[in-house]
């Protein structure tokens, strides 16, 4: 068994509302580095921690996290639609291993996923069917959210179970860092929106286009300095990255939902996917962050980060 990790921000605005060419060139170089890292590691399995944006998980039953033994992408924001190449046998083994370690894991035999899962697979592997994957949803959007030590416990249990698989396993976290894009909120929502968030009515193509246009317009407004969202917070983002780089993961247990939201905006909770991924890597032994890229990108409404990490050479 060997392990590696990539943490990668996502944004539905990539390719639709891009920053200046020199910014894009720096980001492309960082992503090229992550691609080369992944190519060298040549994973036999990707354990992909991703969030959802009310495409697969709804308030009728909203688990804090959920592991998929099969998954299907909806194709939002122009992302690829269709089945992910889930390694069902590995998924079942990991699910059992996580449950055996005392984590009350929800399992989905047909998870619906969105760009939060698809984008990292497209960016790093060229598509959703290029590499065997075990998708693990981590709720980073729908409040109430639980304490972060449970996310670390999930990641630790997955890492320990993955270590027994006799495979090269890449832990991949998708989302964050600080950002506050327009994602619907149940509290105070008008009845039609509340019904959709609770019951999960699939949006009509017109409704989906309207939601996507709302996000695009928010990106344009934010880049133009006329938006009212919680700003990208490079200080907080670098604190998050320092915590991973220094291996101070126990500090995360003191982070509160309120503090994260105030510092990093409503979608800062997507950092939970990174916390799970780093906990998984840490569960297999000491690690080192081998690359770290960060840049605030208003056009994408994202504190955009790319990191790679490997077990520390002894
Ligand atoms: O408002 C809608 O209908 C869709 C909102 C949405 O999906 C926004 C997603 C934003 C991100 O994934 C992000 O910035 O992380
Ligand atoms: Fe997101």
PDB file of C-alpha atoms and ligand atoms in Angstrom:
ATOM      1  CA  UNK A   1       0.000   0.000   0.000  1.00  0.00           C
ATOM      2  CA  UNK A   2       1.203   3.508  -0.720  1.00  0.00           C
ATOM      3  CA  UNK A   3      -0.578   6.825  -0.365  1.00  0.00           C
ATOM      4  CA  UNK A   4      -0.495  10.385  -1.657  1.00  0.00           C
ATOM      5  CA  UNK A   5      -2.742  13.415  -1.416  1.00  0.00           C
ATOM      6  CA  UNK A   6      -3.965  16.271  -3.556  1.00  0.00           C
ATOM      7  CA  UNK A   7      -6.075  19.139  -2.204  1.00  0.00           C
ATOM      8  CA  UNK A   8      -7.712  21.160  -4.963  1.00  0.00           C
ATOM      9  CA  UNK A   9     -10.156  24.050  -4.880  1.00  0.00           C
ATOM     10  CA  UNK A  10     -12.995  23.929  -7.382  1.00  0.00           C
ATOM     11  CA  UNK A  11     -15.091  26.661  -8.920  1.00  0.00           C
ATOM     12  CA  UNK A  12     -18.043  26.500 -11.288  1.00  0.00           C
ATOM     13  CA  UNK A  13     -16.728  29.712 -12.844  1.00  0.00           C
ATOM     14  CA  UNK A  14     -13.507  28.214 -14.241  1.00  0.00           C
ATOM     15  CA  UNK A  15     -13.508  28.805 -17.981  1.00  0.00           C
ATOM     16  CA  UNK A  16     -16.544  31.088 -17.686  1.00  0.00           C
ATOM     17  CA  UNK A  17     -15.219  34.117 -15.818  1.00  0.00           C
ATOM     18  CA  UNK A  18     -11.465  33.735 -15.837  1.00  0.00           C
ATOM     19  CA  UNK A  19      -8.914  36.023 -14.148  1.00  0.00           C
ATOM     20  CA  UNK A  20      -6.173  37.882 -16.018  1.00  0.00           C
ATOM     21  CA  UNK A  21      -3.895  35.713 -18.203  1.00  0.00           C
ATOM     22  CA  UNK A  22      -0.919  36.036 -15.841  1.00  0.00           C
ATOM     23  CA  UNK A  23      -3.045  34.809 -12.900  1.00  0.00           C
ATOM     24  CA  UNK A  24      -4.415  31.980 -15.008  1.00  0.00           C
ATOM     25  CA  UNK A  25      -0.869  31.035 -16.063  1.00  0.00           C
ATOM     26  CA  UNK A  26       0.222  30.726 -12.404  1.00  0.00           C
ATOM     27  CA  UNK A  27      -2.807  28.565 -11.596  1.00  0.00           C
ATOM     28  CA  UNK A  28      -2.287  26.425 -14.688  1.00  0.00           C
ATOM     29  CA  UNK A  29       1.332  25.854 -13.670  1.00  0.00           C
ATOM     30  CA  UNK A  30       0.232  24.726 -10.191  1.00  0.00           C
ATOM     31  CA  UNK A  31      -2.371  22.397 -11.663  1.00  0.00           C
ATOM     32  CA  UNK A  32       0.166  21.038 -14.156  1.00  0.00           C
ATOM     33  CA  UNK A  33       2.387  20.273 -11.156  1.00  0.00           C
ATOM     34  CA  UNK A  34      -0.440  18.403  -9.432  1.00  0.00           C
ATOM     35  CA  UNK A  35      -1.132  16.479 -12.649  1.00  0.00           C
ATOM     36  CA  UNK A  36       2.517  15.450 -12.897  1.00  0.00           C
ATOM     37  CA  UNK A  37       2.481  14.441  -9.218  1.00  0.00           C
ATOM     38  CA  UNK A  38      -0.576  12.254  -9.828  1.00  0.00           C
ATOM     39  CA  UNK A  39       0.915  10.786 -13.010  1.00  0.00           C
ATOM     40  CA  UNK A  40       4.099   9.835 -11.150  1.00  0.00           C
ATOM     41  CA  UNK A  41       2.142   8.291  -8.288  1.00  0.00           C
ATOM     42  CA  UNK A  42      -0.120   6.420 -10.752  1.00  0.00           C
ATOM     43  CA  UNK A  43      -2.980   5.752  -8.297  1.00  0.00           C
ATOM     44  CA  UNK A  44      -4.878   2.488  -8.451  1.00  0.00           C
ATOM     45  CA  UNK A  45      -7.650   4.091  -6.408  1.00  0.00           C
ATOM     46  CA  UNK A  46      -8.738   7.661  -5.719  1.00  0.00           C
ATOM     47  CA  UNK A  47     -10.627   8.287  -2.483  1.00  0.00           C
ATOM     48  CA  UNK A  48     -12.390  11.499  -3.445  1.00  0.00           C
ATOM     49  CA  UNK A  49     -13.855  13.698  -0.707  1.00  0.00           C
ATOM     50  CA  UNK A  50     -16.283  16.177  -2.253  1.00  0.00           C
ATOM     51  CA  UNK A  51     -19.154  18.433  -1.234  1.00  0.00           C
ATOM     52  CA  UNK A  52     -22.563  18.755  -2.844  1.00  0.00           C
ATOM     53  CA  UNK A  53     -24.510  21.875  -3.819  1.00  0.00           C
ATOM     54  CA  UNK A  54     -28.083  20.534  -3.529  1.00  0.00           C
ATOM     55  CA  UNK A  55     -27.799  18.234  -6.507  1.00  0.00           C
ATOM     56  CA  UNK A  56     -27.431  14.918  -4.711  1.00  0.00           C
ATOM     57  CA  UNK A  57     -28.150  15.550  -1.026  1.00  0.00           C
ATOM     58  CA  UNK A  58     -31.232  17.277   0.363  1.00  0.00           C
ATOM     59  CA  UNK A  59     -32.735  18.162   3.706  1.00  0.00           C
ATOM     60  CA  UNK A  60     -35.194  15.264   3.633  1.00  0.00           C
ATOM     61  CA  UNK A  61     -32.185  13.296   4.890  1.00  0.00           C
ATOM     62  CA  UNK A  62     -28.895  15.178   5.064  1.00  0.00           C
ATOM     63  CA  UNK A  63     -26.014  13.000   6.279  1.00  0.00           C
ATOM     64  CA  UNK A  64     -22.839  14.671   7.539  1.00  0.00           C
ATOM     65  CA  UNK A  65     -20.931  12.338   5.216  1.00  0.00           C
ATOM     66  CA  UNK A  66     -21.705   9.422   2.911  1.00  0.00           C
ATOM     67  CA  UNK A  67     -19.632   6.890   0.972  1.00  0.00           C
ATOM     68  CA  UNK A  68     -20.759   5.767  -2.494  1.00  0.00           C
ATOM     69  CA  UNK A  69     -20.567   2.279  -3.924  1.00  0.00           C
ATOM     70  CA  UNK A  70     -21.913   3.704  -7.213  1.00  0.00           C
ATOM     71  CA  UNK A  71     -22.183   7.321  -8.339  1.00  0.00           C
ATOM     72  CA  UNK A  72     -23.715   9.325 -11.146  1.00  0.00           C
ATOM     73  CA  UNK A  73     -22.857  12.923 -12.067  1.00  0.00           C
ATOM     74  CA  UNK A  74     -25.609  15.407 -12.961  1.00  0.00           C
ATOM     75  CA  UNK A  75     -23.517  17.564 -15.302  1.00  0.00           C
ATOM     76  CA  UNK A  76     -24.066  20.973 -13.687  1.00  0.00           C
ATOM     77  CA  UNK A  77     -22.123  24.060 -14.808  1.00  0.00           C
ATOM     78  CA  UNK A  78     -21.018  22.232 -17.960  1.00  0.00           C
ATOM     79  CA  UNK A  79     -19.272  19.469 -16.009  1.00  0.00           C
ATOM     80  CA  UNK A  80     -19.302  15.918 -17.348  1.00  0.00           C
ATOM     81  CA  UNK A  81     -22.493  13.923 -16.738  1.00  0.00           C
ATOM     82  CA  UNK A  82     -22.783  10.158 -16.311  1.00  0.00           C
ATOM     83  CA  UNK A  83     -21.476   7.343 -14.166  1.00  0.00           C
ATOM     84  CA  UNK A  84     -18.213   7.655 -12.253  1.00  0.00           C
ATOM     85  CA  UNK A  85     -15.909   4.647 -12.448  1.00  0.00           C
ATOM     86  CA  UNK A  86     -16.488   3.668  -8.822  1.00  0.00           C
ATOM     87  CA  UNK A  87     -14.471   0.710  -7.532  1.00  0.00           C
ATOM     88  CA  UNK A  88     -17.462  -0.895  -5.851  1.00  0.00           C
ATOM     89  CA  UNK A  89     -15.477  -3.678  -4.203  1.00  0.00           C
ATOM     90  CA  UNK A  90     -13.017  -1.211  -2.670  1.00  0.00           C
ATOM     91  CA  UNK A  91     -15.902   1.064  -1.666  1.00  0.00           C
ATOM     92  CA  UNK A  92     -17.636  -1.753   0.197  1.00  0.00           C
ATOM     93  CA  UNK A  93     -14.397  -2.751   1.913  1.00  0.00           C
ATOM     94  CA  UNK A  94     -13.742   0.836   2.974  1.00  0.00           C
ATOM     95  CA  UNK A  95     -17.337   1.270   4.167  1.00  0.00           C
ATOM     96  CA  UNK A  96     -17.078  -1.811   6.349  1.00  0.00           C
ATOM     97  CA  UNK A  97     -13.667  -0.730   7.620  1.00  0.00           C
ATOM     98  CA  UNK A  98     -14.987   2.703   8.554  1.00  0.00           C
ATOM     99  CA  UNK A  99     -18.056   1.270  10.308  1.00  0.00           C
ATOM    100  CA  UNK A 100     -15.841  -1.240  12.136  1.00  0.00           C
ATOM    101  CA  UNK A 101     -13.859   1.710  13.483  1.00  0.00           C
ATOM    102  CA  UNK A 102     -16.942   3.168  15.120  1.00  0.00           C
ATOM    103  CA  UNK A 103     -17.920   5.837  12.592  1.00  0.00           C
ATOM    104  CA  UNK A 104     -21.644   5.907  11.783  1.00  0.00           C
ATOM    105  CA  UNK A 105     -21.128   6.086   8.034  1.00  0.00           C
ATOM    106  CA  UNK A 106     -24.025   6.514   5.615  1.00  0.00           C
ATOM    107  CA  UNK A 107     -23.614   4.462   2.431  1.00  0.00           C
ATOM    108  CA  UNK A 108     -25.194   5.235  -0.930  1.00  0.00           C
ATOM    109  CA  UNK A 109     -25.589   2.576  -3.615  1.00  0.00           C
ATOM    110  CA  UNK A 110     -26.265   5.326  -6.172  1.00  0.00           C
ATOM    111  CA  UNK A 111     -24.918   8.684  -5.130  1.00  0.00           C
ATOM    112  CA  UNK A 112     -25.771  11.685  -7.253  1.00  0.00           C
ATOM    113  CA  UNK A 113     -22.801  14.042  -7.462  1.00  0.00           C
ATOM    114  CA  UNK A 114     -22.129  17.431  -9.036  1.00  0.00           C
ATOM    115  CA  UNK A 115     -19.185  19.572 -10.107  1.00  0.00           C
ATOM    116  CA  UNK A 116     -17.731  19.283  -6.592  1.00  0.00           C
ATOM    117  CA  UNK A 117     -16.737  15.698  -7.433  1.00  0.00           C
ATOM    118  CA  UNK A 118     -16.474  15.924 -11.205  1.00  0.00           C
ATOM    119  CA  UNK A 119     -14.219  18.949 -11.550  1.00  0.00           C
ATOM    120  CA  UNK A 120     -11.179  17.473  -9.751  1.00  0.00           C
ATOM    121  CA  UNK A 121     -11.516  14.271 -11.805  1.00  0.00           C
ATOM    122  CA  UNK A 122     -11.695  16.294 -15.020  1.00  0.00           C
ATOM    123  CA  UNK A 123      -8.819  18.567 -14.026  1.00  0.00           C
ATOM    124  CA  UNK A 124      -6.435  15.860 -12.803  1.00  0.00           C
ATOM    125  CA  UNK A 125      -7.441  12.823 -14.872  1.00  0.00           C
ATOM    126  CA  UNK A 126      -9.272  14.226 -17.906  1.00  0.00           C
ATOM    127  CA  UNK A 127     -12.670  12.760 -17.044  1.00  0.00           C
ATOM    128  CA  UNK A 128     -14.923  10.914 -14.631  1.00  0.00           C
ATOM    129  CA  UNK A 129     -14.171   7.431 -15.943  1.00  0.00           C
ATOM    130  CA  UNK A 130     -10.381   7.563 -16.134  1.00  0.00           C
ATOM    131  CA  UNK A 131      -9.481   6.158 -12.718  1.00  0.00           C
ATOM    132  CA  UNK A 132     -11.161   3.898 -10.129  1.00  0.00           C
ATOM    133  CA  UNK A 133     -12.671   6.086  -7.446  1.00  0.00           C
ATOM    134  CA  UNK A 134     -14.466   5.870  -4.109  1.00  0.00           C
ATOM    135  CA  UNK A 135     -16.517   9.068  -3.711  1.00  0.00           C
ATOM    136  CA  UNK A 136     -17.148  10.275  -0.173  1.00  0.00           C
ATOM    137  CA  UNK A 137     -19.572  13.159   0.238  1.00  0.00           C
ATOM    138  CA  UNK A 138     -18.731  15.549   3.079  1.00  0.00           C
ATOM    139  CA  UNK A 139     -21.444  18.084   3.806  1.00  0.00           C
ATOM    140  CA  UNK A 140     -19.933  21.553   3.641  1.00  0.00           C
ATOM    141  CA  UNK A 141     -22.980  23.575   2.701  1.00  0.00           C
ATOM    142  CA  UNK A 142     -26.158  22.520   4.498  1.00  0.00           C
ATOM    143  CA  UNK A 143     -26.323  23.700   8.112  1.00  0.00           C
ATOM    144  CA  UNK A 144     -26.386  22.504  10.830  1.00  0.00           C
ATOM    145  CA  UNK A 145     -22.819  21.239  10.603  1.00  0.00           C
ATOM    146  CA  UNK A 146     -21.200  19.051  13.233  1.00  0.00           C
ATOM    147  CA  UNK A 147     -17.848  19.419  14.992  1.00  0.00           C
ATOM    148  CA  UNK A 148     -14.678  19.058  12.984  1.00  0.00           C
ATOM    149  CA  UNK A 149     -13.242  16.274  15.120  1.00  0.00           C
ATOM    150  CA  UNK A 150     -15.870  14.013  13.523  1.00  0.00           C
ATOM    151  CA  UNK A 151     -14.547  14.862  10.062  1.00  0.00           C
ATOM    152  CA  UNK A 152     -11.042  14.066  11.243  1.00  0.00           C
ATOM    153  CA  UNK A 153     -12.346  10.817  12.727  1.00  0.00           C
ATOM    154  CA  UNK A 154     -13.958   9.939   9.393  1.00  0.00           C
ATOM    155  CA  UNK A 155     -10.752  10.700   7.499  1.00  0.00           C
ATOM    156  CA  UNK A 156      -8.663   8.728   9.988  1.00  0.00           C
ATOM    157  CA  UNK A 157     -10.934   5.677   9.735  1.00  0.00           C
ATOM    158  CA  UNK A 158     -10.909   5.833   5.918  1.00  0.00           C
ATOM    159  CA  UNK A 159      -7.110   6.162   5.930  1.00  0.00           C
ATOM    160  CA  UNK A 160      -6.672   3.182   8.259  1.00  0.00           C
ATOM    161  CA  UNK A 161      -9.046   1.070   6.176  1.00  0.00           C
ATOM    162  CA  UNK A 162      -7.416   2.190   2.906  1.00  0.00           C
ATOM    163  CA  UNK A 163      -4.010   1.187   4.267  1.00  0.00           C
ATOM    164  CA  UNK A 164      -5.197  -2.448   4.246  1.00  0.00           C
ATOM    165  CA  UNK A 165      -6.207  -2.403   0.558  1.00  0.00           C
ATOM    166  CA  UNK A 166      -2.796  -3.196  -0.931  1.00  0.00           C
ATOM    167  CA  UNK A 167      -3.238  -0.458  -3.534  1.00  0.00           C
ATOM    168  CA  UNK A 168      -1.697   2.897  -4.412  1.00  0.00           C
ATOM    169  CA  UNK A 169      -4.350   5.206  -2.961  1.00  0.00           C
ATOM    170  CA  UNK A 170      -4.646   8.919  -3.689  1.00  0.00           C
ATOM    171  CA  UNK A 171      -6.680  10.929  -1.183  1.00  0.00           C
ATOM    172  CA  UNK A 172      -8.233  13.885  -2.998  1.00  0.00           C
ATOM    173  CA  UNK A 173     -10.072  16.765  -1.299  1.00  0.00           C
ATOM    174  CA  UNK A 174     -12.203  19.101  -3.435  1.00  0.00           C
ATOM    175  CA  UNK A 175     -13.352  22.608  -2.517  1.00  0.00           C
ATOM    176  CA  UNK A 176     -12.643  25.757  -0.538  1.00  0.00           C
ATOM    177  CA  UNK A 177     -10.839  27.617   0.659  1.00  0.00           C
ATOM    178  CA  UNK A 178     -12.521  30.871   1.790  1.00  0.00           C
ATOM    179  CA  UNK A 179     -15.427  31.745  -0.478  1.00  0.00           C
ATOM    180  CA  UNK A 180     -18.993  32.877  -0.201  1.00  0.00           C
ATOM    181  CA  UNK A 181     -20.744  32.151  -3.511  1.00  0.00           C
ATOM    182  CA  UNK A 182     -24.536  32.278  -3.803  1.00  0.00           C
ATOM    183  CA  UNK A 183     -25.669  28.817  -2.689  1.00  0.00           C
ATOM    184  CA  UNK A 184     -29.319  28.526  -1.564  1.00  0.00           C
ATOM    185  CA  UNK A 185     -29.955  28.498   2.197  1.00  0.00           C
ATOM    186  CA  UNK A 186     -32.919  26.737   3.804  1.00  0.00           C
ATOM    187  CA  UNK A 187     -33.414  29.196   6.676  1.00  0.00           C
ATOM    188  CA  UNK A 188     -35.716  31.911   5.401  1.00  0.00           C
ATOM    189  CA  UNK A 189     -36.092  30.400   1.927  1.00  0.00           C
ATOM    190  CA  UNK A 190     -39.406  31.017   0.131  1.00  0.00           C
ATOM    191  CA  UNK A 191     -41.631  27.900   0.162  1.00  0.00           C
ATOM    192  CA  UNK A 192     -40.836  26.855  -3.419  1.00  0.00           C
ATOM    193  CA  UNK A 193     -37.074  27.022  -2.797  1.00  0.00           C
ATOM    194  CA  UNK A 194     -37.457  25.334   0.616  1.00  0.00           C
ATOM    195  CA  UNK A 195     -39.393  22.464  -1.011  1.00  0.00           C
ATOM    196  CA  UNK A 196     -36.637  22.021  -3.578  1.00  0.00           C
ATOM    197  CA  UNK A 197     -33.925  22.008  -0.901  1.00  0.00           C
ATOM    198  CA  UNK A 198     -35.859  19.524   1.227  1.00  0.00           C
ATOM    199  CA  UNK A 199     -37.359  17.199  -1.350  1.00  0.00           C
ATOM    200  CA  UNK A 200     -34.706  17.491  -4.019  1.00  0.00           C
ATOM    201  CA  UNK A 201     -36.844  18.244  -7.024  1.00  0.00           C
ATOM    202  CA  UNK A 202     -34.479  18.118  -9.979  1.00  0.00           C
ATOM    203  CA  UNK A 203     -34.377  21.629 -11.427  1.00  0.00           C
ATOM    204  CA  UNK A 204     -35.785  22.179 -14.901  1.00  0.00           C
ATOM    205  CA  UNK A 205     -33.125  23.169 -17.456  1.00  0.00           C
ATOM    206  CA  UNK A 206     -34.433  26.755 -17.149  1.00  0.00           C
ATOM    207  CA  UNK A 207     -34.106  26.732 -13.331  1.00  0.00           C
ATOM    208  CA  UNK A 208     -30.607  25.242 -13.554  1.00  0.00           C
ATOM    209  CA  UNK A 209     -29.581  27.860 -16.103  1.00  0.00           C
ATOM    210  CA  UNK A 210     -30.949  30.598 -13.828  1.00  0.00           C
ATOM    211  CA  UNK A 211     -28.997  29.291 -10.802  1.00  0.00           C
ATOM    212  CA  UNK A 212     -25.815  29.021 -12.857  1.00  0.00           C
ATOM    213  CA  UNK A 213     -26.280  32.540 -14.242  1.00  0.00           C
ATOM    214  CA  UNK A 214     -26.738  33.799 -10.657  1.00  0.00           C
ATOM    215  CA  UNK A 215     -23.337  32.359  -9.689  1.00  0.00           C
ATOM    216  CA  UNK A 216     -21.721  33.745 -12.856  1.00  0.00           C
ATOM    217  CA  UNK A 217     -23.133  37.216 -12.201  1.00  0.00           C
ATOM    218  CA  UNK A 218     -21.906  37.024  -8.592  1.00  0.00           C
ATOM    219  CA  UNK A 219     -18.410  36.279  -9.913  1.00  0.00           C
ATOM    220  CA  UNK A 220     -18.557  39.260 -12.262  1.00  0.00           C
ATOM    221  CA  UNK A 221     -19.849  41.515  -9.473  1.00  0.00           C
ATOM    222  CA  UNK A 222     -17.245  40.338  -6.979  1.00  0.00           C
ATOM    223  CA  UNK A 223     -14.397  40.861  -9.446  1.00  0.00           C
ATOM    224  CA  UNK A 224     -15.798  44.332 -10.180  1.00  0.00           C
ATOM    225  CA  UNK A 225     -15.903  45.114  -6.437  1.00  0.00           C
ATOM    226  CA  UNK A 226     -19.677  45.579  -6.248  1.00  0.00           C
ATOM    227  CA  UNK A 227     -20.711  42.374  -4.469  1.00  0.00           C
ATOM    228  CA  UNK A 228     -21.721  42.094  -0.812  1.00  0.00           C
ATOM    229  CA  UNK A 229     -20.445  38.576  -0.133  1.00  0.00           C
ATOM    230  CA  UNK A 230     -17.956  37.758   2.637  1.00  0.00           C
ATOM    231  CA  UNK A 231     -14.597  38.481   0.987  1.00  0.00           C
ATOM    232  CA  UNK A 232     -11.937  35.913   0.185  1.00  0.00           C
ATOM    233  CA  UNK A 233      -9.643  35.845   3.219  1.00  0.00           C
ATOM    234  CA  UNK A 234      -6.000  35.065   2.334  1.00  0.00           C
ATOM    235  CA  UNK A 235      -4.964  35.281   6.010  1.00  0.00           C
ATOM    236  CA  UNK A 236      -7.418  32.573   6.993  1.00  0.00           C
ATOM    237  CA  UNK A 237      -6.680  30.502   3.907  1.00  0.00           C
ATOM    238  CA  UNK A 238      -2.966  30.502   4.716  1.00  0.00           C
ATOM    239  CA  UNK A 239      -3.698  29.569   8.319  1.00  0.00           C
ATOM    240  CA  UNK A 240      -5.633  26.562   6.988  1.00  0.00           C
ATOM    241  CA  UNK A 241      -2.771  25.612   4.669  1.00  0.00           C
ATOM    242  CA  UNK A 242      -0.170  26.151   7.432  1.00  0.00           C
ATOM    243  CA  UNK A 243      -2.147  23.779   9.644  1.00  0.00           C
ATOM    244  CA  UNK A 244      -1.977  21.055   7.007  1.00  0.00           C
ATOM    245  CA  UNK A 245       1.642  21.775   6.137  1.00  0.00           C
ATOM    246  CA  UNK A 246       2.812  21.752   9.768  1.00  0.00           C
ATOM    247  CA  UNK A 247       0.853  18.609  10.566  1.00  0.00           C
ATOM    248  CA  UNK A 248      -1.015  20.432  13.353  1.00  0.00           C
ATOM    249  CA  UNK A 249      -4.259  18.675  12.577  1.00  0.00           C
ATOM    250  CA  UNK A 250      -5.288  18.398  16.229  1.00  0.00           C
ATOM    251  CA  UNK A 251      -5.684  22.222  16.201  1.00  0.00           C
ATOM    252  CA  UNK A 252      -8.602  21.769  13.811  1.00  0.00           C
ATOM    253  CA  UNK A 253     -10.711  20.249  16.583  1.00  0.00           C
ATOM    254  CA  UNK A 254     -10.913  23.732  18.142  1.00  0.00           C
ATOM    255  CA  UNK A 255     -12.201  25.360  14.945  1.00  0.00           C
ATOM    256  CA  UNK A 256     -15.882  26.200  15.203  1.00  0.00           C
ATOM    257  CA  UNK A 257     -18.484  26.342  12.461  1.00  0.00           C
ATOM    258  CA  UNK A 258     -19.215  29.983  13.406  1.00  0.00           C
ATOM    259  CA  UNK A 259     -15.557  30.988  13.239  1.00  0.00           C
ATOM    260  CA  UNK A 260     -15.011  29.282   9.886  1.00  0.00           C
ATOM    261  CA  UNK A 261     -18.109  30.886   8.376  1.00  0.00           C
ATOM    262  CA  UNK A 262     -17.192  34.351   9.690  1.00  0.00           C
ATOM    263  CA  UNK A 263     -13.588  34.093   8.471  1.00  0.00           C
ATOM    264  CA  UNK A 264     -14.111  32.238   5.240  1.00  0.00           C
ATOM    265  CA  UNK A 265     -17.731  32.668   4.140  1.00  0.00           C
ATOM    266  CA  UNK A 266     -20.630  30.281   3.730  1.00  0.00           C
ATOM    267  CA  UNK A 267     -18.734  27.796   1.559  1.00  0.00           C
ATOM    268  CA  UNK A 268     -15.531  27.794   3.641  1.00  0.00           C
ATOM    269  CA  UNK A 269     -16.964  24.629   5.162  1.00  0.00           C
ATOM    270  CA  UNK A 270     -15.926  22.832   1.967  1.00  0.00           C
ATOM    271  CA  UNK A 271     -12.502  22.792   3.641  1.00  0.00           C
ATOM    272  CA  UNK A 272     -13.949  19.785   5.493  1.00  0.00           C
ATOM    273  CA  UNK A 273     -13.079  17.711   2.424  1.00  0.00           C
ATOM    274  CA  UNK A 274      -9.423  18.706   2.801  1.00  0.00           C
ATOM    275  CA  UNK A 275      -9.550  17.988   6.539  1.00  0.00           C
ATOM    276  CA  UNK A 276     -10.830  14.474   5.831  1.00  0.00           C
ATOM    277  CA  UNK A 277      -8.220  13.898   3.114  1.00  0.00           C
ATOM    278  CA  UNK A 278      -5.314  15.106   5.290  1.00  0.00           C
ATOM    279  CA  UNK A 279      -6.580  13.009   8.207  1.00  0.00           C
ATOM    280  CA  UNK A 280      -6.607   9.966   5.899  1.00  0.00           C
ATOM    281  CA  UNK A 281      -3.026  10.600   4.834  1.00  0.00           C
ATOM    282  CA  UNK A 282      -1.928  11.230   8.430  1.00  0.00           C
ATOM    283  CA  UNK A 283      -3.531   7.940   9.482  1.00  0.00           C
ATOM    284  CA  UNK A 284      -1.005   6.106   7.306  1.00  0.00           C
ATOM    285  CA  UNK A 285       2.034   7.812   8.938  1.00  0.00           C
ATOM    286  CA  UNK A 286       3.936  11.124   9.039  1.00  0.00           C
ATOM    287  CA  UNK A 287       3.600  13.122   5.829  1.00  0.00           C
ATOM    288  CA  UNK A 288       5.065  16.152   4.121  1.00  0.00           C
ATOM    289  CA  UNK A 289       3.394  18.737   1.931  1.00  0.00           C
ATOM    290  CA  UNK A 290       5.408  18.585  -1.272  1.00  0.00           C
ATOM    291  CA  UNK A 291       3.843  21.563  -3.046  1.00  0.00           C
ATOM    292  CA  UNK A 292       1.614  24.452  -2.008  1.00  0.00           C
ATOM    293  CA  UNK A 293      -0.041  27.005  -4.247  1.00  0.00           C
ATOM    294  CA  UNK A 294      -2.483  29.690  -3.148  1.00  0.00           C
ATOM    295  CA  UNK A 295      -3.991  32.706  -4.844  1.00  0.00           C
ATOM    296  CA  UNK A 296      -7.200  34.625  -4.163  1.00  0.00           C
ATOM    297  CA  UNK A 297      -9.245  34.623  -7.379  1.00  0.00           C
ATOM    298  CA  UNK A 298     -12.249  36.972  -7.156  1.00  0.00           C
ATOM    299  CA  UNK A 299     -13.403  36.047 -10.680  1.00  0.00           C
ATOM    300  CA  UNK A 300     -13.917  32.467  -9.479  1.00  0.00           C
ATOM    301  CA  UNK A 301     -15.126  33.533  -5.999  1.00  0.00           C
ATOM    302  CA  UNK A 302     -12.374  31.364  -4.562  1.00  0.00           C
ATOM    303  CA  UNK A 303      -9.401  31.400  -2.287  1.00  0.00           C
ATOM    304  CA  UNK A 304      -7.857  28.980  -4.758  1.00  0.00           C
ATOM    305  CA  UNK A 305      -5.369  26.405  -3.487  1.00  0.00           C
ATOM    306  CA  UNK A 306      -3.572  23.349  -4.788  1.00  0.00           C
ATOM    307  CA  UNK A 307      -1.432  21.199  -2.524  1.00  0.00           C
ATOM    308  CA  UNK A 308       0.247  17.837  -2.868  1.00  0.00           C
ATOM    309  CA  UNK A 309       1.531  15.656  -0.048  1.00  0.00           C
ATOM    310  CA  UNK A 310       3.219  12.301   0.413  1.00  0.00           C
ATOM    311  CA  UNK A 311       4.282  10.134   3.331  1.00  0.00           C
ATOM    312  CA  UNK A 312       7.537  11.485   4.763  1.00  0.00           C
ATOM    313  CA  UNK A 313      10.592   9.608   3.597  1.00  0.00           C
ATOM    314  CA  UNK A 314      12.218   7.885   6.578  1.00  0.00           C
TER     315      UNK A 314
HETATM  316  O1  LIG B   1     -27.666  28.652  -7.009  1.00  0.00           O
HETATM  317  C1  LIG B   1     -27.650  27.577  -7.603  1.00  0.00           C
HETATM  318  O2  LIG B   1     -28.643  27.107  -8.126  1.00  0.00           O
HETATM  319  C2  LIG B   1     -26.354  26.792  -7.712  1.00  0.00           C
HETATM  320  C3  LIG B   1     -25.294  27.292  -6.769  1.00  0.00           C
HETATM  321  C4  LIG B   1     -24.022  26.493  -6.838  1.00  0.00           C
HETATM  322  O3  LIG B   1     -24.022  25.321  -7.154  1.00  0.00           O
HETATM  323  C5  LIG B   1     -22.794  27.168  -6.478  1.00  0.00           C
HETATM  324  C6  LIG B   1     -21.624  26.493  -6.426  1.00  0.00           C
HETATM  325  C7  LIG B   1     -20.410  27.113  -6.029  1.00  0.00           C
HETATM  326  C8  LIG B   1     -19.304  26.382  -5.752  1.00  0.00           C
HETATM  327  O4  LIG B   1     -19.229  25.084  -5.957  1.00  0.00           O
HETATM  328  C9  LIG B   1     -18.098  26.898  -5.125  1.00  0.00           C
HETATM  329  O5  LIG B   1     -17.771  28.076  -5.308  1.00  0.00           O
HETATM  330  O6  LIG B   1     -17.439  26.112  -4.421  1.00  0.00           O
HETATM  331 FE1  LIG B   2     -18.328  24.231  -4.164  1.00  0.00          FE
END
